[in-house]
mmCIF file of C-alpha atoms and ligand atoms in Angstrom:
data_model
loop_
_atom_site.group_PDB
_atom_site.id
_atom_site.type_symbol
_atom_site.label_atom_id
_atom_site.label_comp_id
_atom_site.label_asym_id
_atom_site.label_seq_id
_atom_site.Cartn_x
_atom_site.Cartn_y
_atom_site.Cartn_z
ATOM 1 C CA MET A 1 -17.446 -28.563 -2.582
ATOM 2 C CA PRO A 2 -13.727 -27.848 -2.806
ATOM 3 C CA GLU A 3 -12.065 -26.460 0.325
ATOM 4 C CA ARG A 4 -13.207 -22.941 1.087
ATOM 5 C CA ARG A 5 -10.612 -20.236 0.382
ATOM 6 C CA LYS A 6 -9.609 -18.352 3.534
ATOM 7 C CA ILE A 7 -9.518 -14.597 3.021
ATOM 8 C CA ILE A 8 -9.006 -11.393 5.024
ATOM 9 C CA ILE A 9 -10.485 -8.192 3.576
ATOM 10 C CA ASP A 10 -8.567 -4.990 4.376
ATOM 11 C CA THR A 11 -10.898 -2.119 3.706
ATOM 12 C CA ASP A 12 -11.970 1.550 3.995
ATOM 13 C CA PRO A 13 -15.778 1.337 3.500
ATOM 14 C CA GLY A 14 -16.926 3.081 1.163
ATOM 15 C CA GLN A 15 -20.015 1.913 -0.717
ATOM 16 C CA ASP A 16 -17.960 -0.152 -3.177
ATOM 17 C CA ASP A 17 -16.035 -1.746 -0.286
ATOM 18 C CA ALA A 18 -19.423 -2.660 1.206
ATOM 19 C CA MET A 19 -20.363 -4.438 -2.037
ATOM 20 C CA ALA A 20 -17.107 -6.424 -1.883
ATOM 21 C CA ILE A 21 -17.774 -7.486 1.713
ATOM 22 C CA LEU A 22 -21.379 -8.485 0.872
ATOM 23 C CA LEU A 23 -20.216 -10.489 -2.157
ATOM 24 C CA ALA A 24 -17.681 -12.340 -0.010
ATOM 25 C CA LEU A 25 -20.259 -13.068 2.717
ATOM 26 C CA ALA A 26 -22.731 -14.362 0.129
ATOM 27 C CA SER A 27 -20.208 -16.760 -1.415
ATOM 28 C CA PRO A 28 -19.735 -20.187 0.218
ATOM 29 C CA GLU A 29 -16.498 -20.674 -1.716
ATOM 30 C CA LEU A 30 -14.912 -18.112 0.615
ATOM 31 C CA ASP A 31 -14.181 -18.222 4.351
ATOM 32 C CA LEU A 32 -13.871 -14.632 5.569
ATOM 33 C CA LEU A 33 -11.552 -14.942 8.597
ATOM 34 C CA GLY A 34 -11.850 -11.269 9.472
ATOM 35 C CA ILE A 35 -12.081 -7.699 8.262
ATOM 36 C CA THR A 36 -9.328 -5.156 8.969
ATOM 37 C CA ALA A 37 -10.302 -1.501 8.668
ATOM 38 C CA VAL A 38 -7.896 1.177 7.480
ATOM 39 C CA ALA A 39 -8.166 4.971 7.134
ATOM 40 C CA GLY A 40 -8.946 5.956 3.555
ATOM 41 C CA ASN A 41 -12.259 7.016 2.095
ATOM 42 C CA VAL A 42 -13.160 8.322 5.553
ATOM 43 C CA PRO A 43 -11.213 8.359 8.850
ATOM 44 C CA LEU A 44 -10.568 5.100 10.727
ATOM 45 C CA PRO A 45 -13.368 5.393 13.337
ATOM 46 C CA LEU A 46 -15.850 5.526 10.443
ATOM 47 C CA THR A 47 -14.287 2.756 8.359
ATOM 48 C CA ALA A 48 -14.226 0.520 11.471
ATOM 49 C CA ARG A 49 -17.895 1.415 12.093
ATOM 50 C CA ASN A 50 -18.943 0.951 8.480
ATOM 51 C CA ALA A 51 -17.378 -2.504 8.201
ATOM 52 C CA ARG A 52 -19.559 -3.616 11.130
ATOM 53 C CA VAL A 53 -22.663 -1.936 9.662
ATOM 54 C CA VAL A 54 -22.180 -4.047 6.517
ATOM 55 C CA CYS A 55 -21.634 -7.284 8.473
ATOM 56 C CA GLU A 56 -24.836 -6.705 10.449
ATOM 57 C CA LEU A 57 -26.763 -5.837 7.273
ATOM 58 C CA ALA A 58 -25.655 -9.248 5.944
ATOM 59 C CA GLY A 59 -26.726 -10.934 9.193
ATOM 60 C CA ARG A 60 -23.112 -11.751 10.052
ATOM 61 C CA PRO A 61 -22.255 -10.065 13.372
ATOM 62 C CA ASP A 62 -19.928 -13.045 13.974
ATOM 63 C CA VAL A 63 -17.300 -11.751 11.539
ATOM 64 C CA PRO A 64 -14.446 -10.213 13.584
ATOM 65 C CA VAL A 65 -13.708 -6.597 12.634
ATOM 66 C CA PHE A 66 -10.421 -4.947 13.649
ATOM 67 C CA ALA A 67 -9.328 -1.312 13.486
ATOM 68 C CA GLY A 68 -5.896 -0.755 11.958
ATOM 69 C CA CYS A 69 -3.809 2.239 10.950
ATOM 70 C CA ASP A 70 -5.394 5.668 11.216
ATOM 71 C CA ALA A 71 -2.940 7.416 8.896
ATOM 72 C CA PRO A 72 -0.541 6.606 6.056
ATOM 73 C CA MET A 73 2.999 5.488 6.950
ATOM 74 C CA GLN A 74 4.663 8.810 6.158
ATOM 75 C CA ARG A 75 2.024 11.193 4.876
ATOM 76 C CA LYS A 76 -1.025 13.063 6.073
ATOM 77 C CA LEU A 77 -4.317 11.221 5.528
ATOM 78 C CA LEU A 78 -6.345 12.210 2.466
ATOM 79 C CA THR A 79 -10.007 11.195 2.549
ATOM 80 C CA ALA A 80 -12.728 11.051 -0.121
ATOM 81 C CA GLU A 81 -15.971 12.300 1.419
ATOM 82 C CA HIS A 82 -16.636 14.018 -1.921
ATOM 83 C CA VAL A 83 -17.183 10.546 -3.393
ATOM 84 C CA HIS A 84 -18.588 8.529 -0.496
ATOM 85 C CA GLY A 85 -20.305 11.182 1.624
ATOM 86 C CA LYS A 86 -19.501 12.251 5.193
ATOM 87 C CA SER A 87 -20.337 8.842 6.697
ATOM 88 C CA GLY A 88 -18.566 6.909 3.949
ATOM 89 C CA LEU A 89 -21.767 4.919 3.418
ATOM 90 C CA ASP A 90 -24.160 7.688 2.410
ATOM 91 C CA GLY A 91 -27.236 6.606 0.465
ATOM 92 C CA ALA A 92 -28.688 4.092 2.901
ATOM 93 C CA ASP A 93 -29.929 4.780 6.425
ATOM 94 C CA LEU A 94 -28.655 1.882 8.551
ATOM 95 C CA PRO A 95 -28.496 1.504 12.338
ATOM 96 C CA GLU A 96 -25.340 1.959 14.407
ATOM 97 C CA PRO A 97 -23.643 -1.437 14.784
ATOM 98 C CA ALA A 98 -24.323 -3.453 17.941
ATOM 99 C CA MET A 99 -21.446 -5.884 17.270
ATOM 100 C CA PRO A 100 -18.235 -4.805 19.028
ATOM 101 C CA LEU A 101 -14.953 -3.892 17.421
ATOM 102 C CA GLN A 102 -12.299 -6.500 18.253
ATOM 103 C CA PRO A 103 -9.801 -5.228 20.879
ATOM 104 C CA ALA A 104 -6.686 -6.279 18.947
ATOM 105 C CA HIS A 105 -5.060 -3.950 16.409
ATOM 106 C CA ALA A 106 -5.601 -5.062 12.808
ATOM 107 C CA VAL A 107 -1.859 -5.490 12.261
ATOM 108 C CA ASP A 108 -1.631 -7.838 15.269
ATOM 109 C CA PHE A 109 -4.587 -9.819 13.914
ATOM 110 C CA LEU A 110 -2.890 -10.091 10.506
ATOM 111 C CA ILE A 111 0.417 -11.226 12.051
ATOM 112 C CA GLU A 112 -1.187 -13.751 14.423
ATOM 113 C CA THR A 113 -3.520 -15.181 11.801
ATOM 114 C CA LEU A 114 -0.843 -15.579 9.128
ATOM 115 C CA ARG A 115 1.503 -17.223 11.649
ATOM 116 C CA ARG A 116 -1.272 -19.594 12.814
ATOM 117 C CA GLU A 117 -2.831 -20.633 9.516
ATOM 118 C CA PRO A 118 -0.901 -23.023 7.234
ATOM 119 C CA ALA A 119 1.585 -21.147 5.052
ATOM 120 C CA GLY A 120 0.026 -20.132 1.753
ATOM 121 C CA SER A 121 -3.545 -20.802 2.894
ATOM 122 C CA VAL A 122 -4.707 -17.204 3.445
ATOM 123 C CA THR A 123 -5.483 -14.689 0.684
ATOM 124 C CA LEU A 124 -5.265 -10.986 1.557
ATOM 125 C CA VAL A 125 -7.785 -8.733 -0.205
ATOM 126 C CA PRO A 126 -6.783 -5.077 0.320
ATOM 127 C CA ILE A 127 -9.369 -2.684 -1.126
ATOM 128 C CA GLY A 128 -8.208 0.571 0.467
ATOM 129 C CA PRO A 129 -4.834 2.246 1.060
ATOM 130 C CA LEU A 130 -2.169 -0.397 1.760
ATOM 131 C CA THR A 131 -1.073 0.984 5.136
ATOM 132 C CA ASN A 132 -2.168 -2.020 7.249
ATOM 133 C CA ILE A 133 -0.585 -4.544 4.893
ATOM 134 C CA ALA A 134 2.728 -2.694 4.564
ATOM 135 C CA THR A 135 2.892 -2.110 8.322
ATOM 136 C CA THR A 136 2.332 -5.857 8.849
ATOM 137 C CA PHE A 137 5.138 -6.734 6.410
ATOM 138 C CA THR A 138 7.470 -4.204 8.038
ATOM 139 C CA ARG A 139 6.791 -5.333 11.613
ATOM 140 C CA ALA A 140 6.876 -9.064 10.801
ATOM 141 C CA PRO A 141 8.834 -9.760 7.596
ATOM 142 C CA ASP A 142 8.396 -13.518 8.140
ATOM 143 C CA ILE A 143 4.723 -13.041 7.270
ATOM 144 C CA VAL A 144 5.318 -12.292 3.587
ATOM 145 C CA ALA A 145 6.306 -15.867 2.709
ATOM 146 C CA ARG A 146 3.219 -17.153 4.534
ATOM 147 C CA VAL A 147 0.746 -15.098 2.477
ATOM 148 C CA GLY A 148 -1.048 -17.215 -0.141
ATOM 149 C CA GLN A 149 -1.662 -14.282 -2.453
ATOM 150 C CA ILE A 150 -2.708 -10.643 -2.460
ATOM 151 C CA VAL A 151 -5.666 -9.557 -4.596
ATOM 152 C CA LEU A 152 -5.837 -5.784 -4.400
ATOM 153 C CA MET A 153 -7.909 -2.993 -5.880
ATOM 154 C CA GLY A 154 -5.609 -0.150 -6.775
ATOM 155 C CA GLY A 155 -3.550 1.559 -9.425
ATOM 156 C CA ALA A 156 -4.136 2.660 -12.964
ATOM 157 C CA TYR A 157 -2.090 2.759 -16.132
ATOM 158 C CA PHE A 158 -3.934 3.142 -19.448
ATOM 159 C CA GLU A 159 -6.891 4.561 -17.535
ATOM 160 C CA VAL A 160 -4.707 7.126 -15.694
ATOM 161 C CA GLY A 161 -5.695 8.527 -12.297
ATOM 162 C CA ASN A 162 -8.911 9.352 -10.444
ATOM 163 C CA ILE A 163 -7.556 11.481 -7.606
ATOM 164 C CA THR A 164 -4.695 13.155 -9.524
ATOM 165 C CA PRO A 165 -4.087 13.113 -13.287
ATOM 166 C CA THR A 166 -1.769 10.112 -12.802
ATOM 167 C CA ALA A 167 -2.703 8.327 -9.539
ATOM 168 C CA GLU A 168 -5.532 6.129 -8.274
ATOM 169 C CA PHE A 169 -6.817 6.924 -4.752
ATOM 170 C CA ASN A 170 -5.753 3.793 -2.786
ATOM 171 C CA ILE A 171 -2.174 4.059 -4.020
ATOM 172 C CA TYR A 172 -2.027 7.854 -3.811
ATOM 173 C CA VAL A 173 -3.082 7.970 -0.151
ATOM 174 C CA ASP A 174 -0.092 5.833 0.897
ATOM 175 C CA PRO A 175 2.422 5.350 -1.948
ATOM 176 C CA GLU A 176 5.194 4.242 0.432
ATOM 177 C CA ALA A 177 2.957 1.428 1.678
ATOM 178 C CA ALA A 178 2.097 0.442 -1.876
ATOM 179 C CA ASP A 179 5.809 0.391 -2.750
ATOM 180 C CA ILE A 180 6.535 -1.994 0.162
ATOM 181 C CA VAL A 181 3.738 -4.338 -0.934
ATOM 182 C CA MET A 182 4.706 -4.311 -4.619
ATOM 183 C CA LYS A 183 8.357 -5.046 -3.719
ATOM 184 C CA SER A 184 7.459 -7.711 -1.097
ATOM 185 C CA GLY A 185 7.724 -10.717 -3.407
ATOM 186 C CA ALA A 186 4.172 -11.828 -2.587
ATOM 187 C CA GLN A 187 2.014 -13.163 -5.433
ATOM 188 C CA ILE A 188 -0.081 -10.124 -6.404
ATOM 189 C CA THR A 189 -3.161 -9.676 -8.579
ATOM 190 C CA MET A 190 -4.107 -6.041 -9.254
ATOM 191 C CA LEU A 191 -7.602 -4.780 -10.128
ATOM 192 C CA PRO A 192 -6.723 -1.247 -11.360
ATOM 193 C CA LEU A 193 -9.001 1.429 -12.760
ATOM 194 C CA ASP A 194 -8.204 -0.098 -16.166
ATOM 195 C CA ALA A 195 -10.585 -2.893 -15.184
ATOM 196 C CA THR A 196 -12.890 -1.261 -12.658
ATOM 197 C CA HIS A 197 -13.857 1.634 -14.915
ATOM 198 C CA LYS A 198 -15.477 -0.985 -17.168
ATOM 199 C CA VAL A 199 -17.985 -2.175 -14.530
ATOM 200 C CA LEU A 200 -20.367 0.773 -14.332
ATOM 201 C CA THR A 201 -23.549 0.865 -12.283
ATOM 202 C CA THR A 202 -25.909 1.660 -15.143
ATOM 203 C CA ARG A 203 -29.584 2.198 -14.379
ATOM 204 C CA PRO A 204 -30.676 -1.333 -15.483
ATOM 205 C CA ARG A 205 -27.996 -2.827 -13.216
ATOM 206 C CA ILE A 206 -29.124 -0.730 -10.247
ATOM 207 C CA GLU A 207 -32.767 -1.601 -10.963
ATOM 208 C CA ALA A 208 -31.836 -5.301 -10.772
ATOM 209 C CA PHE A 209 -30.760 -4.726 -7.158
ATOM 210 C CA ARG A 210 -33.890 -2.693 -6.411
ATOM 211 C CA ARG A 211 -36.065 -5.539 -7.724
ATOM 212 C CA LEU A 212 -34.588 -7.911 -5.131
ATOM 213 C CA GLY A 213 -36.947 -6.249 -2.641
ATOM 214 C CA THR A 214 -34.775 -7.345 0.299
ATOM 215 C CA PRO A 215 -33.237 -5.174 3.041
ATOM 216 C CA VAL A 216 -29.811 -5.810 1.470
ATOM 217 C CA GLY A 217 -31.107 -5.024 -2.023
ATOM 218 C CA THR A 218 -32.670 -1.800 -0.774
ATOM 219 C CA ALA A 219 -29.466 -0.680 0.999
ATOM 220 C CA VAL A 220 -27.345 -1.546 -2.062
ATOM 221 C CA THR A 221 -29.687 0.420 -4.317
ATOM 222 C CA GLY A 222 -29.408 3.470 -2.065
ATOM 223 C CA TRP A 223 -25.613 3.224 -1.940
ATOM 224 C CA LEU A 224 -25.266 2.860 -5.714
ATOM 225 C CA ASP A 225 -27.681 5.715 -6.410
ATOM 226 C CA PHE A 226 -25.466 7.911 -4.205
ATOM 227 C CA PHE A 227 -22.087 6.484 -5.281
ATOM 228 C CA GLU A 228 -22.566 6.863 -9.048
ATOM 229 C CA ARG A 229 -23.145 10.629 -9.063
ATOM 230 C CA PHE A 230 -19.432 11.542 -8.642
ATOM 231 C CA ASP A 231 -18.264 9.579 -11.696
ATOM 232 C CA VAL A 232 -21.282 10.532 -13.797
ATOM 233 C CA GLU A 233 -20.599 14.243 -13.148
ATOM 234 C CA LYS A 234 -16.808 13.923 -13.527
ATOM 235 C CA TYR A 235 -16.522 11.586 -16.514
ATOM 236 C CA GLY A 236 -19.999 11.852 -18.035
ATOM 237 C CA ALA A 237 -20.080 8.107 -17.481
ATOM 238 C CA GLU A 238 -23.313 6.111 -17.546
ATOM 239 C CA GLY A 239 -22.751 4.960 -13.961
ATOM 240 C CA GLY A 240 -20.252 4.649 -11.135
ATOM 241 C CA PRO A 241 -17.374 2.136 -11.359
ATOM 242 C CA LEU A 242 -17.808 -0.690 -8.830
ATOM 243 C CA HIS A 243 -14.137 -0.925 -7.992
ATOM 244 C CA ASP A 244 -13.743 -3.113 -4.923
ATOM 245 C CA PRO A 245 -16.057 -6.095 -5.594
ATOM 246 C CA CYS A 246 -13.912 -6.845 -8.670
ATOM 247 C CA THR A 247 -11.345 -8.396 -6.294
ATOM 248 C CA ILE A 248 -13.851 -10.879 -4.866
ATOM 249 C CA ALA A 249 -15.348 -11.537 -8.307
ATOM 250 C CA TRP A 250 -11.867 -12.436 -9.589
ATOM 251 C CA LEU A 251 -11.458 -14.937 -6.745
ATOM 252 C CA LEU A 252 -14.856 -16.457 -7.542
ATOM 253 C CA ASP A 253 -14.530 -16.471 -11.352
ATOM 254 C CA PRO A 254 -11.125 -15.396 -12.707
ATOM 255 C CA GLN A 255 -12.354 -16.049 -16.266
ATOM 256 C CA LEU A 256 -14.342 -12.824 -16.022
ATOM 257 C CA PHE A 257 -11.051 -10.900 -16.207
ATOM 258 C CA SER A 258 -7.953 -10.801 -18.388
ATOM 259 C CA GLY A 259 -4.539 -9.233 -18.033
ATOM 260 C CA ARG A 260 -0.817 -9.763 -18.080
ATOM 261 C CA GLN A 261 1.977 -10.553 -15.597
ATOM 262 C CA VAL A 262 4.072 -7.378 -15.712
ATOM 263 C CA ASN A 263 6.367 -5.234 -13.609
ATOM 264 C CA VAL A 264 4.574 -2.514 -11.641
ATOM 265 C CA GLU A 265 6.552 0.125 -9.765
ATOM 266 C CA ILE A 266 5.125 2.829 -7.499
ATOM 267 C CA GLU A 267 6.213 6.421 -7.993
ATOM 268 C CA THR A 268 6.859 7.890 -4.529
ATOM 269 C CA GLU A 269 8.841 11.027 -5.467
ATOM 270 C CA GLY A 270 7.310 12.461 -8.636
ATOM 271 C CA ARG A 271 6.488 16.149 -8.594
ATOM 272 C CA PHE A 272 3.354 15.500 -10.686
ATOM 273 C CA THR A 273 3.206 11.694 -10.611
ATOM 274 C CA THR A 274 3.402 10.609 -6.969
ATOM 275 C CA GLY A 275 1.208 7.512 -6.456
ATOM 276 C CA MET A 276 1.365 6.477 -10.104
ATOM 277 C CA THR A 277 1.545 2.721 -10.791
ATOM 278 C CA VAL A 278 4.142 2.496 -13.544
ATOM 279 C CA ALA A 279 3.141 -0.711 -15.319
ATOM 280 C CA ASP A 280 5.631 -2.027 -17.879
ATOM 281 C CA TRP A 281 2.806 -3.481 -20.012
ATOM 282 C CA TRP A 282 4.946 -3.665 -23.173
ATOM 283 C CA GLY A 283 8.010 -5.156 -21.438
ATOM 284 C CA VAL A 284 10.351 -2.311 -22.402
ATOM 285 C CA THR A 285 12.441 -2.618 -19.226
ATOM 286 C CA ASP A 286 14.304 -5.488 -17.600
ATOM 287 C CA ARG A 287 12.348 -5.002 -14.368
ATOM 288 C CA THR A 288 11.016 -8.256 -12.926
ATOM 289 C CA PRO A 289 7.278 -8.849 -13.382
ATOM 290 C CA ASN A 290 5.644 -8.670 -9.928
ATOM 291 C CA ALA A 291 1.890 -8.516 -10.533
ATOM 292 C CA LEU A 292 -0.947 -9.864 -12.649
ATOM 293 C CA PHE A 293 -2.279 -6.514 -13.959
ATOM 294 C CA LEU A 294 -5.896 -6.972 -15.069
ATOM 295 C CA ARG A 295 -7.413 -4.774 -17.787
ATOM 296 C CA GLY A 296 -10.188 -6.787 -19.426
ATOM 297 C CA VAL A 297 -13.496 -7.621 -17.764
ATOM 298 C CA ASP A 298 -16.803 -9.192 -18.800
ATOM 299 C CA ALA A 299 -18.982 -6.489 -17.228
ATOM 300 C CA ASP A 300 -22.292 -8.262 -17.819
ATOM 301 C CA GLY A 301 -20.867 -11.457 -16.350
ATOM 302 C CA PHE A 302 -19.561 -9.513 -13.358
ATOM 303 C CA PHE A 303 -22.950 -7.939 -12.610
ATOM 304 C CA ALA A 304 -24.776 -11.243 -13.136
ATOM 305 C CA LEU A 305 -22.528 -12.864 -10.523
ATOM 306 C CA LEU A 306 -22.803 -9.912 -8.131
ATOM 307 C CA THR A 307 -26.586 -9.654 -8.378
ATOM 308 C CA GLU A 308 -27.148 -13.406 -8.038
ATOM 309 C CA ARG A 309 -24.979 -13.555 -4.922
ATOM 310 C CA ILE A 310 -26.399 -10.415 -3.279
ATOM 311 C CA ALA A 311 -29.869 -11.933 -3.781
ATOM 312 C CA ARG A 312 -28.833 -14.757 -1.456
ATOM 313 C CA LEU A 313 -28.418 -12.422 1.554
HETATM 314 O O1 RIB B 401 -9.929 4.481 -6.428
HETATM 315 C C1 RIB B 401 -10.953 3.629 -5.996
HETATM 316 C C2 RIB B 401 -10.659 3.082 -4.638
HETATM 317 O O2 RIB B 401 -10.555 4.151 -3.701
HETATM 318 C C3 RIB B 401 -11.768 2.162 -4.100
HETATM 319 O O3 RIB B 401 -11.213 1.194 -3.247
HETATM 320 C C4 RIB B 401 -12.620 3.103 -3.318
HETATM 321 O O4 RIB B 401 -13.336 2.445 -2.268
HETATM 322 C C5 RIB B 401 -11.588 4.019 -2.734
HETATM 323 O O5 RIB B 401 -11.053 3.394 -1.571
HETATM 324 CA CA1 CA B 402 -12.025 1.003 -0.947
#
């Protein structure tokens, strides 16, 4: 087997974050060095709790979990209990975690790990607001050149916004952080709503998880039953978009996705457009391309991969 890819998942669990963490833990191609929690879908104490709940569900209490930033860099925290429920993991009744939270701050873990590991060997997978990542880059600029690549869930262009008419939640919560990351010079792959709104948890796909008949399959089924209702009611969609596991799926099988290397800027001052990811898809500016912006996805292939891997836990 080729060398395992070292990754760090930065997350605000969230049922879809939980699916991303489970997919990573079920995939031997990946070596999850640690999980850094950030405030987002729910406040930091809950995201730091939920990350450990997911690790224990997967039988992996050995994975170090760190708490990071409890608020955006310059703005007041906006949460999304209306989507994820009060706990952030509504839909499955799981025990309080026994595994401890690591004592170090997530930003210190990121700095120390990226300074220790060989340059370019660690992939960062942010699937919540980018506060931890931007704070890391601000406190230790030498880190940026040591990052292998960033594979993030966030943004929207053709699909427009899900929290405002123009902005996607992860970017909207901390647009200044997103702007720092997009301007950092790191190699970035973006999984925006343009892709994630094409991977919907239809009933047959949820039933495939239910049929696993495992504790993980049962928890996943409960989460997805709960998680889909917001998007079904809002968009009349046939299921909820499984945003965050798209990042891990891209690492495992990039052929499932398609997109274009383009310039993406973050609007931080717009009266109506703050948090918008302004993607120059048609190359009408001379702005330097800074991200692989993914729009196309093989949804059936994505769910086949996800279901097969979750069945291993
Ligand atoms: O807009 C979708 C994103 O916001 C996902 O990462 C979801 O978990 C929430 O954090
Ligand atoms: Ca998330």
